[in-house]
Short mmCIF file of C-alpha atoms and ligand atoms in Angstrom, two decimals:
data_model
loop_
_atom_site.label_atom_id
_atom_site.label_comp_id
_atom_site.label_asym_id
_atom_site.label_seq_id
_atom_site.Cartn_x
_atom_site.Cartn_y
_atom_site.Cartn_z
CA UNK U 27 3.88 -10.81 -28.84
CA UNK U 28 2.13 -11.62 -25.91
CA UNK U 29 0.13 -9.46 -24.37
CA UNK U 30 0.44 -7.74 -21.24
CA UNK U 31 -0.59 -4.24 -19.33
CA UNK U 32 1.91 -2.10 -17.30
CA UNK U 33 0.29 -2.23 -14.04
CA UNK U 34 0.41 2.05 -13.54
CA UNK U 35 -0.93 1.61 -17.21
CA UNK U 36 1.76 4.20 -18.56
CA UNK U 37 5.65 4.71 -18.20
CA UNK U 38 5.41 7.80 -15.55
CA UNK U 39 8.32 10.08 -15.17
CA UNK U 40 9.30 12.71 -12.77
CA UNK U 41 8.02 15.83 -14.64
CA UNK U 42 4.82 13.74 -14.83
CA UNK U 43 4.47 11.83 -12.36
CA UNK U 44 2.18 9.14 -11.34
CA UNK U 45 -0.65 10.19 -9.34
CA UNK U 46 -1.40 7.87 -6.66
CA UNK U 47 -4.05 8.22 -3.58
CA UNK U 48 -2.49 6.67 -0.28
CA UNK U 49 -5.36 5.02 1.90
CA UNK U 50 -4.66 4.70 5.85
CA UNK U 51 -6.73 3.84 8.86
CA UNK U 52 -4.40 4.83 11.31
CA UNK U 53 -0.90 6.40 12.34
CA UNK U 54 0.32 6.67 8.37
CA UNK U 55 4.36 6.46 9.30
CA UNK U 56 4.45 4.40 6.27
CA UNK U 57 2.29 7.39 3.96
CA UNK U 58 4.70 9.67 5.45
CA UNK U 59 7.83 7.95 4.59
CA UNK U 60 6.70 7.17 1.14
CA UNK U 61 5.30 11.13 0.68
CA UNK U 62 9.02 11.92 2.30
CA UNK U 63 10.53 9.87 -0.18
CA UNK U 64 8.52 11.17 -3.41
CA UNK U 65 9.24 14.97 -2.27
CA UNK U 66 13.16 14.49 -1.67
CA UNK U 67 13.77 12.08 -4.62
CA UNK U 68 11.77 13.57 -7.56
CA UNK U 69 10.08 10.09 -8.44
CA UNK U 70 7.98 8.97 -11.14
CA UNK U 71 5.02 8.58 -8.74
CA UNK U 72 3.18 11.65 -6.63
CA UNK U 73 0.93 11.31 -3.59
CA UNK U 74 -1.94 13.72 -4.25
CA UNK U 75 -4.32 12.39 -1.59
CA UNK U 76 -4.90 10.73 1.78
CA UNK U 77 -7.58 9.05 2.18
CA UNK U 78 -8.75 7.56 5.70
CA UNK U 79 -11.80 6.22 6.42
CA UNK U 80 -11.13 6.93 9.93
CA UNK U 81 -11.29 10.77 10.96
CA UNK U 82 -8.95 12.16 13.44
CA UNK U 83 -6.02 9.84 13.19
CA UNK U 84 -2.39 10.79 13.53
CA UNK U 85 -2.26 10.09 9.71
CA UNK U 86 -4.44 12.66 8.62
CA UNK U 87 -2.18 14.75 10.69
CA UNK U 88 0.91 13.88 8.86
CA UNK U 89 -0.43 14.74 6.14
CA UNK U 90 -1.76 17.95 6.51
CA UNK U 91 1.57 18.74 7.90
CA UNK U 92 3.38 17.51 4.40
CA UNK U 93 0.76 19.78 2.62
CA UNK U 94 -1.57 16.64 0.99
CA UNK U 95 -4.90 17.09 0.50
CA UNK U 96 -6.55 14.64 2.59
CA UNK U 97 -10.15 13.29 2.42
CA UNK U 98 -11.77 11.32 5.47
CA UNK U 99 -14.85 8.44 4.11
CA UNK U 100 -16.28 7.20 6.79
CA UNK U 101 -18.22 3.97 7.09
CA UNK U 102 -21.25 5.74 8.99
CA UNK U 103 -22.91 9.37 8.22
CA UNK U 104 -25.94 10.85 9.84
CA UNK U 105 -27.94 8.79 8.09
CA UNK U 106 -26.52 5.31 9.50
CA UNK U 107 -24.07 2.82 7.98
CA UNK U 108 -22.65 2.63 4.65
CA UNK U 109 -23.05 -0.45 3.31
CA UNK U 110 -19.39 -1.56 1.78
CA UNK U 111 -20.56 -0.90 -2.11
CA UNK U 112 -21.94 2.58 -1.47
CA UNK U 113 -18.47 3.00 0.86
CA UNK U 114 -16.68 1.89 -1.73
CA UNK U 115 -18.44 4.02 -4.49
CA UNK U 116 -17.86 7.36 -2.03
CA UNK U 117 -14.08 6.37 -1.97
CA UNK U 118 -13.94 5.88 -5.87
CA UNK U 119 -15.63 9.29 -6.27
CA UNK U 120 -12.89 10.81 -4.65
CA UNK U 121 -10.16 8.71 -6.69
CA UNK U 122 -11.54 10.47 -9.83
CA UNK U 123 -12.04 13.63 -8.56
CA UNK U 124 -8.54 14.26 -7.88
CA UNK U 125 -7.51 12.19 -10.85
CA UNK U 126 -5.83 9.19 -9.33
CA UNK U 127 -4.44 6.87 -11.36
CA UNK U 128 -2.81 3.89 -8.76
CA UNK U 129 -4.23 3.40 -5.31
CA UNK U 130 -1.79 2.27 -2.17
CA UNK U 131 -2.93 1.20 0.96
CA UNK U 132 -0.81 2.15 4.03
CA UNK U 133 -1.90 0.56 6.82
CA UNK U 134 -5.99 0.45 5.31
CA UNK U 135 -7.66 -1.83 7.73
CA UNK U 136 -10.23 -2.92 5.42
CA UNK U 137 -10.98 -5.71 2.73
CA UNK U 138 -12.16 -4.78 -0.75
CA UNK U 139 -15.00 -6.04 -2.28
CA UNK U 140 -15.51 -6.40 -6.17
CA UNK U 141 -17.16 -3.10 -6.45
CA UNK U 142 -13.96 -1.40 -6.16
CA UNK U 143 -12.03 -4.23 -7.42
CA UNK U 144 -13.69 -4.14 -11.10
CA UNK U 145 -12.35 -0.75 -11.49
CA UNK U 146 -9.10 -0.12 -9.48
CA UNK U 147 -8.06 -4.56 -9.13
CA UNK U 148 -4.70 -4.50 -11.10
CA UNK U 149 -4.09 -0.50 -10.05
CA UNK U 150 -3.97 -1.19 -6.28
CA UNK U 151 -1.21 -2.60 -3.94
CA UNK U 152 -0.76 -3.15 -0.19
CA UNK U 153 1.99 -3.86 2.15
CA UNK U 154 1.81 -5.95 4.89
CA UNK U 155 4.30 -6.89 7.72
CA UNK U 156 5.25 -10.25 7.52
CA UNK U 157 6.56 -12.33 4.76
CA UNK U 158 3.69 -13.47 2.75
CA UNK U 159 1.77 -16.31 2.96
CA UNK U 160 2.84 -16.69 6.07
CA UNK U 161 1.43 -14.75 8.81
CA UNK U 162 -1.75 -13.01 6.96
CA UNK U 163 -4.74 -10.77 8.62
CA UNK U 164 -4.62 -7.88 11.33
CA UNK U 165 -2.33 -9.58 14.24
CA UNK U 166 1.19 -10.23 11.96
CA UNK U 167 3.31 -9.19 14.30
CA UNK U 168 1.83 -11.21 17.48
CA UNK U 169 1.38 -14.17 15.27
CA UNK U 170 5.22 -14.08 14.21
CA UNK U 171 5.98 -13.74 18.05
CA UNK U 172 3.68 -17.05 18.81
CA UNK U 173 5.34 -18.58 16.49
CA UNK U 174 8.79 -18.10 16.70
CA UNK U 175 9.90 -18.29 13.00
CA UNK U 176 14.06 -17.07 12.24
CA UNK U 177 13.00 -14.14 10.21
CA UNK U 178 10.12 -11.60 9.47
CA UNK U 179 9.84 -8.82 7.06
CA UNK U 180 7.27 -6.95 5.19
CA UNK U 181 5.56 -7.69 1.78
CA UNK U 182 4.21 -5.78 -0.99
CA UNK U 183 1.31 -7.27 -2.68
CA UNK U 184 -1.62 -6.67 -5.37
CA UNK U 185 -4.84 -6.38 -3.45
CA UNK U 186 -7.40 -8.95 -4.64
CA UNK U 187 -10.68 -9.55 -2.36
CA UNK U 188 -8.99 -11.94 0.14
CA UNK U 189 -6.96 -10.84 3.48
CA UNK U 190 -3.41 -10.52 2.03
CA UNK U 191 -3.48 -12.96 -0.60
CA UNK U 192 -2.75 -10.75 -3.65
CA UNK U 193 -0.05 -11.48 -5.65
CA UNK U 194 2.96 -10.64 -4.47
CA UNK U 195 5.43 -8.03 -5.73
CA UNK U 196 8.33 -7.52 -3.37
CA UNK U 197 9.41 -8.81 -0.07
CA UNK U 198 12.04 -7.38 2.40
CA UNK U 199 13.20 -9.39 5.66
CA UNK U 200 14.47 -9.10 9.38
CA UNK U 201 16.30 -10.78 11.55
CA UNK U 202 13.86 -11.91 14.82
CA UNK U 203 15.31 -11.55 18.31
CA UNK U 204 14.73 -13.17 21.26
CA UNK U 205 13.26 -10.83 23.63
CA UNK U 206 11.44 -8.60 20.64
CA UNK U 207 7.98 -7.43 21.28
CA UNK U 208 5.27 -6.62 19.06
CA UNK U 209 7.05 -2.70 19.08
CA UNK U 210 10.72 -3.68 18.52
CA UNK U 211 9.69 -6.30 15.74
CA UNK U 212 7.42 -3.46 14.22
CA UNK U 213 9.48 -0.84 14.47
CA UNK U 214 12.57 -3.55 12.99
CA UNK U 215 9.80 -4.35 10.24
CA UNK U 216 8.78 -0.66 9.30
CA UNK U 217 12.63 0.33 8.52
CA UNK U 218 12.15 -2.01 5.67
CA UNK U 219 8.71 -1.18 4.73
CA UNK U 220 9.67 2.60 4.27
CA UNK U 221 12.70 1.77 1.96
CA UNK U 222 10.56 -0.85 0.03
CA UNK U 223 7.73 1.29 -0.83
CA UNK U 224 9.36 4.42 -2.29
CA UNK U 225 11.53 1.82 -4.48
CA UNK U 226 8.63 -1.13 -5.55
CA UNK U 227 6.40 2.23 -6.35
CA UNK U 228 8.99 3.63 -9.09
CA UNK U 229 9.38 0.21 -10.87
CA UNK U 230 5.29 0.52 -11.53
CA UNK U 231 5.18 4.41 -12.17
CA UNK U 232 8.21 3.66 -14.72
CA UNK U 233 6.06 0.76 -16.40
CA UNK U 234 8.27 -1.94 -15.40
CA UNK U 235 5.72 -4.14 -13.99
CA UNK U 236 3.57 -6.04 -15.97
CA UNK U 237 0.29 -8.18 -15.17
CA UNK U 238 0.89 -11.22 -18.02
CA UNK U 239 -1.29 -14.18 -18.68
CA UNK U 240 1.45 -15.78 -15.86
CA UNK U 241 1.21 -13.26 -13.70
CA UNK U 242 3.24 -10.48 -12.67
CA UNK U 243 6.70 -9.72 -14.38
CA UNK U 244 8.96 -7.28 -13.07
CA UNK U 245 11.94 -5.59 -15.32
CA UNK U 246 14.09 -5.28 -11.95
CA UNK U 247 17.06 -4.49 -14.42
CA UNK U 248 19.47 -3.97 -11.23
CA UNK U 249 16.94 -4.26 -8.29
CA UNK U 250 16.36 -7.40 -6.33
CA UNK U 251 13.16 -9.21 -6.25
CA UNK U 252 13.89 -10.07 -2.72
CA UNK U 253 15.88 -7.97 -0.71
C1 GRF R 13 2.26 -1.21 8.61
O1 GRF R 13 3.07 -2.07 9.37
C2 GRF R 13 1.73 -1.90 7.39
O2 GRF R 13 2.54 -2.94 6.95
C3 GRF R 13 0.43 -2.49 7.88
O3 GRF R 13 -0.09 -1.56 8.78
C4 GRF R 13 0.99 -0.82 9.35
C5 GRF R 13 0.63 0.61 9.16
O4 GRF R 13 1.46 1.47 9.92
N1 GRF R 13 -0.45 -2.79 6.77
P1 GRF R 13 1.42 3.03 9.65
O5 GRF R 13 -0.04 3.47 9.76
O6 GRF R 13 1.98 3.25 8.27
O7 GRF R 13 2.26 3.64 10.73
#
């Protein structure tokens, strides 16, 4: 048989759940809707940290209000800059200390580096709002504006080291109108993102996602790759 890993690395269930750390930089609508989702759904997966490495953004907010322990690394202390390993290495600290076992970023505005990558690549997934490759890095939204494509959406992706170029797992698309903005075609965008989440995080806590010597495999059973 060949030989493959489930990418939550067990077949999680509701009464035990799989424990995932959501990372944001910023406003965390997406943390919330997925932290929404897990509490009125009883999932097989379980936020049981934030962690920004920003302090004092509407994220951390959110979450305190939904009762998440949150943790805030920063990229500077008193003592000057991290560099990105010994960043990295703070953040990973605090991924075993509250016993994480998948990591999802939510709007993380940073890269990963192998440090964290030798440990958590394979455990770790991103969204991002456009449909993948197209459209990568920081500005997906103005880009897709520029460039005037029919459609946009939102994809869900493994993080490797490059800017959204992880494999992807799951893509969700909207219509693009003609006098949308960046804030109507992200608001349009982050409808879909806060279904997709909730539903491409169950297929991994339930083990239905596989990294294979091909890449991934998804068990969909009666869920749609593309949506
Ligand atoms: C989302 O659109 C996500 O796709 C992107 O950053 C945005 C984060 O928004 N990676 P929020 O912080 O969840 O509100």
């Amino acid at each position: 048989m060949e030989s493959s890993s489930a990418l939550g690395g067990r077949a999680a269930t509701p009464s035990s759940p799989l424990r995932c750390a959501v990372l944001i930089s910023g406003s965390g609508s997406g943390m919330e809707a997925l932290v929404r989702s897990q509490q009125a759904n009883n999932l097989a997966h379980q936020t049981v940290v934030v962690l920004s490495n920003k302090p004092n953004v509407e994220g951390l907010k959110r979450a305190a209000r939904l009762q998440i322990p949150t943790v805030v690394v920063e990229q500077s202390t008193s003592q000057g800059p991290l560099s990105r390993e010994e960043h990295e290495f703070e953040i990973m600290k605090h991924l075993e200390a509250h016993d994480v076992e998948f990591v999802v970023l939510a709007g993380y505005m940073r890269l990963m580096s192998p440090t964290i990558l030798e440990r958590w690549g394979g455990r770790m997934v991103n969204i991002h709002p456009s449909l993948l490759p197209h459209f990568p890095g920081a500005h997906a939204h103005r880009d897709v504006l520029k460039a005037q494509p029919s459609m946009s959406g939102c994809t869900i992706h493994l993080v490797d080291e490059g800017m959204d170029t992880g494999s992807v797992l799951a893509q969700a698309s909207v219509p693009l109108f003609k006098d949308d903005g960046e804030g109507e075609l992200s608001d349009r965008v982050k409808i879909e993102e806060h279904r997709l989440y909730p539903e491409v995080l169950t297929w991994i806590a339930e083990g239905r996602v596989h990294l294979t010597k091909h890449g991934l495999e998804v068990d969909a059973r009666e869920d749609r790759l593309v949506c």
